[in-house]
Tab-separated table of C-alpha atoms in Angstrom:
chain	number	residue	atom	x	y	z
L	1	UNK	CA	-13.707	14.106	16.517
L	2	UNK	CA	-12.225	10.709	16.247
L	3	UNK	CA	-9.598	11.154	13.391
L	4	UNK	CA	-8.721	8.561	10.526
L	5	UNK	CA	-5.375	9.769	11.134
L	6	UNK	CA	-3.956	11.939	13.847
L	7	UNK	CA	-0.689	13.309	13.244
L	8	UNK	CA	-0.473	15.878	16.162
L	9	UNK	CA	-1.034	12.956	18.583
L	10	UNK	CA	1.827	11.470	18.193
L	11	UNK	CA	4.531	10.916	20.377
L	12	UNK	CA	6.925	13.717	21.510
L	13	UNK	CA	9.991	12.038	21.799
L	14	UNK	CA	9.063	10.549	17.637
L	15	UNK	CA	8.934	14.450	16.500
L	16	UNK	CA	12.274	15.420	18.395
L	17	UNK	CA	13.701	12.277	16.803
L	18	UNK	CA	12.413	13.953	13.675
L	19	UNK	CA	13.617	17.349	14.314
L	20	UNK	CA	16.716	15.899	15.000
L	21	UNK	CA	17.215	14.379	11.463
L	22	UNK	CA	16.215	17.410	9.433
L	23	UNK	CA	18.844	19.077	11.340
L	24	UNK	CA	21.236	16.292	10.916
L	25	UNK	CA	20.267	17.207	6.915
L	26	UNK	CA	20.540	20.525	6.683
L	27	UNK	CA	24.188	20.563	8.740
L	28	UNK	CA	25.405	18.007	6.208
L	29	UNK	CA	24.884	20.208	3.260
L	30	UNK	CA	23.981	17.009	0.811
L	31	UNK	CA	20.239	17.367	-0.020
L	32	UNK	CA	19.730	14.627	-2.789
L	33	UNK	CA	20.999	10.636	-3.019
L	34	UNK	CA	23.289	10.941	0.048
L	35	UNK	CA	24.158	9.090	2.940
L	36	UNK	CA	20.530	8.713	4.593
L	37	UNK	CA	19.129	7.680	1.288
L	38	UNK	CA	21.569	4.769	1.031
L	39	UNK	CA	21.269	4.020	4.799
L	40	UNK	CA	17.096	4.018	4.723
L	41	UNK	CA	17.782	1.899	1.102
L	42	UNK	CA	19.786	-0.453	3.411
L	43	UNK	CA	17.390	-0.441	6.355
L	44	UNK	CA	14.170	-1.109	4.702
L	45	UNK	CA	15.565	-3.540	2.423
L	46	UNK	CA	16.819	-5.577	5.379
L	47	UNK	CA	13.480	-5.500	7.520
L	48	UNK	CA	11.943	-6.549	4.162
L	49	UNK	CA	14.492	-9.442	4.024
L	50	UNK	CA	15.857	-8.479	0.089
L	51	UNK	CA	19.221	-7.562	-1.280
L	52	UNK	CA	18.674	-4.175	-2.662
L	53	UNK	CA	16.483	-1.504	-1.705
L	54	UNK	CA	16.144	1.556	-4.270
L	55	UNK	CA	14.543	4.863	-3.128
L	56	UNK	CA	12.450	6.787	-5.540
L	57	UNK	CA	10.036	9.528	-5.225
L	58	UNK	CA	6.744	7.977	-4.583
L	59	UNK	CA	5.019	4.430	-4.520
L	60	UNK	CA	3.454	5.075	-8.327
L	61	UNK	CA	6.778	5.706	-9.432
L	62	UNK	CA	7.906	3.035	-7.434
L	63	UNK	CA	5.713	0.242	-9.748
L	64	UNK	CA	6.473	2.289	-12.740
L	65	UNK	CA	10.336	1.789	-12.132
L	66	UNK	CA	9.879	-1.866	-11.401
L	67	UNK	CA	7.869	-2.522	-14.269
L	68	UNK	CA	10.084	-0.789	-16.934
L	69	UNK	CA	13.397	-2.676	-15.522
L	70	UNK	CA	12.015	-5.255	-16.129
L	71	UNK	CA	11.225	-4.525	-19.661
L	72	UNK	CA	7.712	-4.559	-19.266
L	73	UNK	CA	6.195	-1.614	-21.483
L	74	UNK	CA	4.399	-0.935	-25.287
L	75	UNK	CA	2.599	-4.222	-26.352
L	76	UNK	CA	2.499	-6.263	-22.791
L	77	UNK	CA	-0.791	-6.441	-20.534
L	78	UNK	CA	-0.161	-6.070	-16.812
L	79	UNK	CA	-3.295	-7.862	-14.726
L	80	UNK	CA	-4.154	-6.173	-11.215
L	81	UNK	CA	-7.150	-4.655	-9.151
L	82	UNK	CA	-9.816	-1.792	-9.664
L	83	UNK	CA	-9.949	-1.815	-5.909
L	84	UNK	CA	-7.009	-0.252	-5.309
L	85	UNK	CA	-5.415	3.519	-5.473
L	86	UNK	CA	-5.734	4.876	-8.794
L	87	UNK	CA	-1.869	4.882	-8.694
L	88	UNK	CA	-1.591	1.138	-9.159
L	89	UNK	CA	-3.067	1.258	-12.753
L	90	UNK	CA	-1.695	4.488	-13.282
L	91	UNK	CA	2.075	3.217	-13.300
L	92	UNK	CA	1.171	0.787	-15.475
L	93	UNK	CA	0.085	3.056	-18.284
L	94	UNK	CA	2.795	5.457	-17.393
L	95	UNK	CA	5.283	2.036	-18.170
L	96	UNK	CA	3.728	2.263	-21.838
L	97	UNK	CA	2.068	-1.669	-20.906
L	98	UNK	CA	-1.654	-1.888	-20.920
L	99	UNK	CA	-3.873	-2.896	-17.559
L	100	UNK	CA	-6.152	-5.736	-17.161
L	101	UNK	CA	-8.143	-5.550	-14.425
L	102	UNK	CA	-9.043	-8.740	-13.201
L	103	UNK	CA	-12.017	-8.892	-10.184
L	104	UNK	CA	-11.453	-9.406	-6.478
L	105	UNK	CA	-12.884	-12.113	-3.602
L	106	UNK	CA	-15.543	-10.813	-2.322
L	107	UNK	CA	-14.262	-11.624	1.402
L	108	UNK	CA	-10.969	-10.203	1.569
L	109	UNK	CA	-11.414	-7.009	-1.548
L	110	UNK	CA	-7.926	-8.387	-2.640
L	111	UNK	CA	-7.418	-9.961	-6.017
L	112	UNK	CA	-9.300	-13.054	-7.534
L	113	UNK	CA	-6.886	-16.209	-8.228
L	114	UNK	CA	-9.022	-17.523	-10.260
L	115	UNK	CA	-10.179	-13.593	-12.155
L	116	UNK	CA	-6.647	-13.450	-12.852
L	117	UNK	CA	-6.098	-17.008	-14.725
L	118	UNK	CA	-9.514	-15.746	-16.892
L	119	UNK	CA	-7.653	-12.792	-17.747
L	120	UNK	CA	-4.197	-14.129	-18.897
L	121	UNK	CA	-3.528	-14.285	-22.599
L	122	UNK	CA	-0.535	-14.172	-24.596
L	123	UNK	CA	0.628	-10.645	-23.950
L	124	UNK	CA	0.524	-10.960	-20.061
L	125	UNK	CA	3.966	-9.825	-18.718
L	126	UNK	CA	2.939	-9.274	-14.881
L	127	UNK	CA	0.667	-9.359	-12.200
L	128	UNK	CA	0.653	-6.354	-9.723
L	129	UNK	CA	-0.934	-7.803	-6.385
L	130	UNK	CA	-1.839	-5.211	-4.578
L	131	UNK	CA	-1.760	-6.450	-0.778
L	132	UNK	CA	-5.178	-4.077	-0.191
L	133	UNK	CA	-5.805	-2.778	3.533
L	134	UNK	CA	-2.306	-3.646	4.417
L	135	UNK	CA	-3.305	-8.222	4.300
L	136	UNK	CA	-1.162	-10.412	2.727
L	137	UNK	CA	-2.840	-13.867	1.708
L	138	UNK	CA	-1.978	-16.869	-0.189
L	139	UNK	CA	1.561	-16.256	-1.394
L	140	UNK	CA	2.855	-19.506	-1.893
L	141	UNK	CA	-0.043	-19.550	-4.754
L	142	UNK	CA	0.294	-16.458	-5.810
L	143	UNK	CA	3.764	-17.059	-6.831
L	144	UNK	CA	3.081	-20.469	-8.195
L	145	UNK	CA	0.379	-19.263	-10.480
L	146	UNK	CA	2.634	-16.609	-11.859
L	147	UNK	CA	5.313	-19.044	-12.008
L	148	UNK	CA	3.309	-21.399	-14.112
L	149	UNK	CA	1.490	-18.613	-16.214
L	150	UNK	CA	5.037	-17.526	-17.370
L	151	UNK	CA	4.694	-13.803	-15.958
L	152	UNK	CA	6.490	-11.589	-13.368
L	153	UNK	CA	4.499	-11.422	-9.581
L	154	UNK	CA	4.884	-7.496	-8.549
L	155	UNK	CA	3.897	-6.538	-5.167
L	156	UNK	CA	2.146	-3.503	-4.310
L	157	UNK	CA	3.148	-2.719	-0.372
L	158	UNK	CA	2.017	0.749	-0.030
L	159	UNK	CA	-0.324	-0.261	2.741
L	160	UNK	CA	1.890	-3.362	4.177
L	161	UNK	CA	4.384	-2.120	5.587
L	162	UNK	CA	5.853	-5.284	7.701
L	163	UNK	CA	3.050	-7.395	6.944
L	164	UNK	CA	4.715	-11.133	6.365
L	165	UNK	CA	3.359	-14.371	5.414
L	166	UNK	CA	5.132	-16.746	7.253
L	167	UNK	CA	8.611	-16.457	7.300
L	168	UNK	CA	8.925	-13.424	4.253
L	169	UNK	CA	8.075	-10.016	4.420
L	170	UNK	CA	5.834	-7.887	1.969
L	171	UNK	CA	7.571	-7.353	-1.205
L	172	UNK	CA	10.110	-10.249	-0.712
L	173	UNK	CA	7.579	-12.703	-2.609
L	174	UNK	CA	7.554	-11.149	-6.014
L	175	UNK	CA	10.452	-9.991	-8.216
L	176	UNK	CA	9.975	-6.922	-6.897
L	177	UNK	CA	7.586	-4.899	-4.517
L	178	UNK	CA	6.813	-1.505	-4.468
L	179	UNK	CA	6.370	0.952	-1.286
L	180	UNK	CA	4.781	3.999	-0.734
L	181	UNK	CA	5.720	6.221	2.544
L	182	UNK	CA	3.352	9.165	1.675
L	183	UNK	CA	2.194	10.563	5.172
L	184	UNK	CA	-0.968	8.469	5.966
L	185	UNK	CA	0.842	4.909	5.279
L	186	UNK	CA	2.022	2.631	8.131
L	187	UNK	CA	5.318	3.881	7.937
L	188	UNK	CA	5.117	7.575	6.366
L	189	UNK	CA	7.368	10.029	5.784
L	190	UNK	CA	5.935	13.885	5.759
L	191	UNK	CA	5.760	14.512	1.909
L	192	UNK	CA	6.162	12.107	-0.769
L	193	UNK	CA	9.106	9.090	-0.780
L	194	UNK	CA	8.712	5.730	-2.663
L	195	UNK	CA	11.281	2.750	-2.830
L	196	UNK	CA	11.593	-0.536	-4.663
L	197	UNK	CA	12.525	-3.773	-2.736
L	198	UNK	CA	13.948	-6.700	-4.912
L	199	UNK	CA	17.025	-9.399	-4.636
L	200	UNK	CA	17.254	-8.989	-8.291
L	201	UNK	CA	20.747	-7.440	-8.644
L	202	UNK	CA	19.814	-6.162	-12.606
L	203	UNK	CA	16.633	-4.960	-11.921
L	204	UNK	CA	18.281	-3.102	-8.735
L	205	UNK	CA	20.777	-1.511	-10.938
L	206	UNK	CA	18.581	-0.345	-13.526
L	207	UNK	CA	15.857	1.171	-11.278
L	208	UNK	CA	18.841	3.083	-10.038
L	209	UNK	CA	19.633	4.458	-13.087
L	210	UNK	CA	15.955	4.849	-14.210
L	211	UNK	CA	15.255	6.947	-11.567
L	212	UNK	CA	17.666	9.430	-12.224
L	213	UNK	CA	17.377	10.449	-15.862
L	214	UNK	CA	18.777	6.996	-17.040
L	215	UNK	CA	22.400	8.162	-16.250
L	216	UNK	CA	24.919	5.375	-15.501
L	217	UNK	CA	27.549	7.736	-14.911
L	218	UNK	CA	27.225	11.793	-14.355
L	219	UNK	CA	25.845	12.787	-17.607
L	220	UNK	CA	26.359	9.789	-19.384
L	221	UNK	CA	22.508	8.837	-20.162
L	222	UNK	CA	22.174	5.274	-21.852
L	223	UNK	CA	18.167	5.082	-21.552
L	224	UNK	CA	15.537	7.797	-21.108
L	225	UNK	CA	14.767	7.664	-17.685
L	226	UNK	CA	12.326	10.000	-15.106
L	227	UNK	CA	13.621	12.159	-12.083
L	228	UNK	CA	12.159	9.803	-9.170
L	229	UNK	CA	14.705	10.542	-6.179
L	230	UNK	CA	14.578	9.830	-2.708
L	231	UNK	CA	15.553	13.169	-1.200
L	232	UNK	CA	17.927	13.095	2.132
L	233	UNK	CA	14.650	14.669	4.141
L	234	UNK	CA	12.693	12.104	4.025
L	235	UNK	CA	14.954	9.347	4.082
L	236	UNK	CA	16.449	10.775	7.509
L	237	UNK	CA	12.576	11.173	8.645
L	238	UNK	CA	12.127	7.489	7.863
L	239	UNK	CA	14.974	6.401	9.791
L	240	UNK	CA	13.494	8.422	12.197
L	241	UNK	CA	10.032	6.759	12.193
L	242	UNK	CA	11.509	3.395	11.448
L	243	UNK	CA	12.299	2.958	15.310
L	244	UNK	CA	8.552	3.269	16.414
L	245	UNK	CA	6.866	0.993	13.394
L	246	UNK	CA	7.315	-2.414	15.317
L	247	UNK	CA	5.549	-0.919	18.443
L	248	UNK	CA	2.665	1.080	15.641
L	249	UNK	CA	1.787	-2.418	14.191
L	250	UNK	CA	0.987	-4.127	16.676
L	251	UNK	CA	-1.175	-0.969	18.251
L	252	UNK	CA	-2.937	-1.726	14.859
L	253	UNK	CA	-3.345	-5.365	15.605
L	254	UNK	CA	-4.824	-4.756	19.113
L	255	UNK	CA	-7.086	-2.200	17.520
L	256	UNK	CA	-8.600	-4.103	14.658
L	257	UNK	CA	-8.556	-7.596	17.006
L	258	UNK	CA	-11.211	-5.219	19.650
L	259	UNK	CA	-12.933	-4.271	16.690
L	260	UNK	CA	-13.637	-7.635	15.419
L	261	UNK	CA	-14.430	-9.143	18.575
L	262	UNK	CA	-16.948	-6.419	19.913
L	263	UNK	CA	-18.297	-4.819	16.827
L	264	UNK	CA	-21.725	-6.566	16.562
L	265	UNK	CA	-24.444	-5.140	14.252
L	266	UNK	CA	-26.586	-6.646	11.478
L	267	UNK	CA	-26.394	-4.330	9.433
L	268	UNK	CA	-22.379	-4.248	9.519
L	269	UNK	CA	-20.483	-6.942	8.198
L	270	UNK	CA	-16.578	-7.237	8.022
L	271	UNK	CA	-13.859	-8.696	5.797
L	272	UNK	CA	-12.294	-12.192	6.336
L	273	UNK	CA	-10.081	-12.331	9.274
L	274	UNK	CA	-6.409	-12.711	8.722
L	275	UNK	CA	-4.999	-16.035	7.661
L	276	UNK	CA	-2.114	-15.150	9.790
L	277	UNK	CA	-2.037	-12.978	12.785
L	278	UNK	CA	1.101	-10.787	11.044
L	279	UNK	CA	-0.104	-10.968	7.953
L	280	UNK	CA	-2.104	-7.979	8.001
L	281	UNK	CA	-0.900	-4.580	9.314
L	282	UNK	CA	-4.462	-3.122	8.885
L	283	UNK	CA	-3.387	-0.023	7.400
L	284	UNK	CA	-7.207	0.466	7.190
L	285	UNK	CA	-10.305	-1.511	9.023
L	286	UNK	CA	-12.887	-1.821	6.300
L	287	UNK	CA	-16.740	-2.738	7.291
L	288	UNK	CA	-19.146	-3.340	4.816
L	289	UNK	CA	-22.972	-1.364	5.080
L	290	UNK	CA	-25.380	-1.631	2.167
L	291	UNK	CA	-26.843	1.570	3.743
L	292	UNK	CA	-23.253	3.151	3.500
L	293	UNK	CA	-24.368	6.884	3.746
L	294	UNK	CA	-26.271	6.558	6.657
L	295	UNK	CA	-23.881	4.830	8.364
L	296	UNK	CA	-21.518	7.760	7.571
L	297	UNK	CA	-23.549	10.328	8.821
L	298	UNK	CA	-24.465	8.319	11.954
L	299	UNK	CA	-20.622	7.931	12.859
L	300	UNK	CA	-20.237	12.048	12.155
L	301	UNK	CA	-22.709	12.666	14.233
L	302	UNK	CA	-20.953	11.041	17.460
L	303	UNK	CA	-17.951	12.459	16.223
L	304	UNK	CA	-15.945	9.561	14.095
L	305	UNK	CA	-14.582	10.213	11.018
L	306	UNK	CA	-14.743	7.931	8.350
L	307	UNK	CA	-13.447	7.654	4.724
L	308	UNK	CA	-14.482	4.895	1.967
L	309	UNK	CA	-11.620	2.835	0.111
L	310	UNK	CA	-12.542	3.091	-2.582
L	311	UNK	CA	-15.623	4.424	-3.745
L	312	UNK	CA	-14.862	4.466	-7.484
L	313	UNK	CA	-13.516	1.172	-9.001
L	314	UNK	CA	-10.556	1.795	-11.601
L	315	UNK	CA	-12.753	0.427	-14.011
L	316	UNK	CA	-15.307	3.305	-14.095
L	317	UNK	CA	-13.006	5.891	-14.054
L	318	UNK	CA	-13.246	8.100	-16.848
L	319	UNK	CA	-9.912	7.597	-18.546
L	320	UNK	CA	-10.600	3.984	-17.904
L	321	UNK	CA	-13.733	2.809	-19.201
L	322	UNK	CA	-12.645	0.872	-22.028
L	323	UNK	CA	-10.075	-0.948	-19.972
L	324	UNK	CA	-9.830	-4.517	-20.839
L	325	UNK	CA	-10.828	-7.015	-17.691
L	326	UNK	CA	-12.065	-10.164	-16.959
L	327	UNK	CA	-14.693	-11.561	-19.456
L	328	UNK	CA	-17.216	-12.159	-16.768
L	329	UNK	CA	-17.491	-8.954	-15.412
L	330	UNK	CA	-15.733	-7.224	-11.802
L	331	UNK	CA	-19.544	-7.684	-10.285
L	332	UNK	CA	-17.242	-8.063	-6.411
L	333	UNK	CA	-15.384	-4.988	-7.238
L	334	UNK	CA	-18.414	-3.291	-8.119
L	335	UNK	CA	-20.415	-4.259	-5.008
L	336	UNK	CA	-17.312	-3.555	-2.496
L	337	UNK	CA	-17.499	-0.038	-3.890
L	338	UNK	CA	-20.798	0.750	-3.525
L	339	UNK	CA	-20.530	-0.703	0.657
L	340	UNK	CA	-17.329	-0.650	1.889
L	341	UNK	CA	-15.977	2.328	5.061
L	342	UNK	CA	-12.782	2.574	6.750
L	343	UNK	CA	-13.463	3.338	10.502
L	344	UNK	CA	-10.175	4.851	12.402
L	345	UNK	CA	-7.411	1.876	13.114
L	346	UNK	CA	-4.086	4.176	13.653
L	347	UNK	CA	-2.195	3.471	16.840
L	348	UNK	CA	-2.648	6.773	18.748
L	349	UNK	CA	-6.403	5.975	19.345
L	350	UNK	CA	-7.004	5.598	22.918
L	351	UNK	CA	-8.793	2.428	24.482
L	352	UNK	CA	-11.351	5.317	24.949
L	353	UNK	CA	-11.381	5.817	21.762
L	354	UNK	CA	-11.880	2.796	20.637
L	355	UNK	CA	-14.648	1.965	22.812
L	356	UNK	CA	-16.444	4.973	21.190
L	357	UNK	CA	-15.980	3.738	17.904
L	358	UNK	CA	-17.053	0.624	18.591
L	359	UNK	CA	-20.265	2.063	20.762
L	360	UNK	CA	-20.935	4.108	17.289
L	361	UNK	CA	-21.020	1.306	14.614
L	362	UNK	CA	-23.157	-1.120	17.352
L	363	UNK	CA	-25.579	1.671	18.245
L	364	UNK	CA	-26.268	2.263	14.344
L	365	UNK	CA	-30.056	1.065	12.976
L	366	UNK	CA	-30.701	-0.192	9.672
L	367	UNK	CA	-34.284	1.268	8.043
């Protein structure tokens, strides 16, 4: 079986590098906030092009932290995606703010310019762009609309990990962007790890504090706060798996570039190509199928895995049915749900591999 991820193909000299750091861990005897946290802070932060870089435990927590230093919380609407991880909107309601959910462009499944101006009223305090299958698009306007609109831009990177629109990385557009290293991300670690990139030097400090208890000092506590730490172990693991992301990517890129070249089939469409060749990362390769299911079952049965991102829109979740969104409906959110698949994209497929895939999705008939 074709795998959307394959961790036990991975390179051999990558998981002594890692065995290597969890030793280098365990022989230190410092376990929590240590010297690999602050040297991953200082690594990512400078690949991302930002001042600070502020470890926490996940990517949700991640956008929660951001959201709460900058005082957004009880009273404020935050406008994003329901195409997106149920995290996304999930920080936002853990921040005490309430979601909007504004609808995306139908070609690229990431956020709708002009949903989002429909959706702005007088209690909007952000916009969470969520940079969706790893694409970054647009920027320049993105930050101009929330610059005009009076709001904070906050970037959801968990699947763009060094994606860059022209010359500035993923999370280096807004006032702060949020990662997410669990395993199956571009760059994952092998359990849980978050961290907040911003040049804000406030908004640095206070995520700091925020996620550990809201203590300035030990045991001086001037703000409830959340325990949200990068733990050494991962941040040494990172490190670790920092080295091989440059070479990753651009597997990625060769990947997804075959696949839109040779995948040819009527029934198949695909998203809008990048507007910039490293602008997307393609942390996933979405096609669209209005027969979905039996596309699914076709690629099973010659032995490709798929997975569909994502199936339910935020909006018809349970808890979040009486969500507020945009007055004329999330009709592209709702249609990209009901036909979008993920096809494997992760850069230990083999050429052979890829031709198989490829061979699969082309060979597949409509009825």
């Amino acid at each position: 079986m074709i795998l959307m991820n394959d961790f036990k193909a991975e390179p051999p000299a990558l998981r002594e590098q890692m065995l290597a750091a969890a030793r280098r861990v365990i022989e230190s005897g410092w376990y929590v906030l240590g010297d690999e946290v602050s040297a991953f802070e200082q690594e990512w932060a400078a690949v991302c092009g930002t001042r600070h870089g502020v470890g926490v435990g996940n990517g949700m927590d991640a956008i929660e932290i951001a959201l709460r230093a900058l005082d957004v919380g009880p009273g404020d609407e935050v406008i994003t995606t329901p195409m997106t991880a149920f995290a996304t909107v999930l920080a936002i309601l853990r921040a005490g703010a309430t979601p909007v959910l504004a609808d995306i462009d139908p070609d690229t499944a990431i956020l709708s310019p002009e949903s989002v101006k429909r959706c702005l009223s007088a209690r909007t305090k952000a916009v969470v762009l969520v940079h969706l299958y790893g694409q970054m698009r647009d920027m320049d306007s993105w930050q101009a609309l929330c610059r005009e609109a009076g709001v904070h831009l906050v970037e959801d990177c968990a699947q763009a990990h060094l994606a860059r629109w022209r010359d500035r990385a993923a999370g280096a557009w807004g006032v702060a962007g949020a990662y997410s290293f669990y395993p199956t991300k571009n760059l994952g670690a092998v359990g849980d790890a978050g961290l907040i990139v911003t040049d804000g030097d406030a908004l640095a400090e206070r995520a700091r504090r925020l996620r550990n208890y809201g203590q300035s000092e030990r045991y001086s506590h001037p703000e409830l706060g959340l325990n949200s730490r990068l733990d050494e172990l991962q941040a040494a693991m990172l490190s670790s798996r920092l080295r091989w992301l440059p070479e990753f990517s651009a597997r990625r890129r060769a990947i997804a570039r075959r696949y839109r070249e040779e995948i040819a089939n009527r029934a198949v469409s695909l998203l809008a190509p990048p507007q910039q060749a490293d602008a997307h990362v393609h942390h996933l390769f979405v096609l669209r199928c209005a027969q979905r299911t039996a596309l699914v079952d076709h690629l099973k049965q010659r032995q490709v895995q798929s997975l569909i991102h994502y199936p339910v829109p935020v909006h018809e979740q349970q808890p979040c049915r009486e969500i507020r969104r945009d007055p004329l409906g999330l009709a592209a959110s709702e249609r990209h749900a009901a036909t979008c698949l993920s096809i494997p994209c992760h850069p230990q497929l083999s050429d052979a591999d890829v031709d198989r895939v490829i061979a699969a999705v082309n060979s597949f008939e409509a009825t």
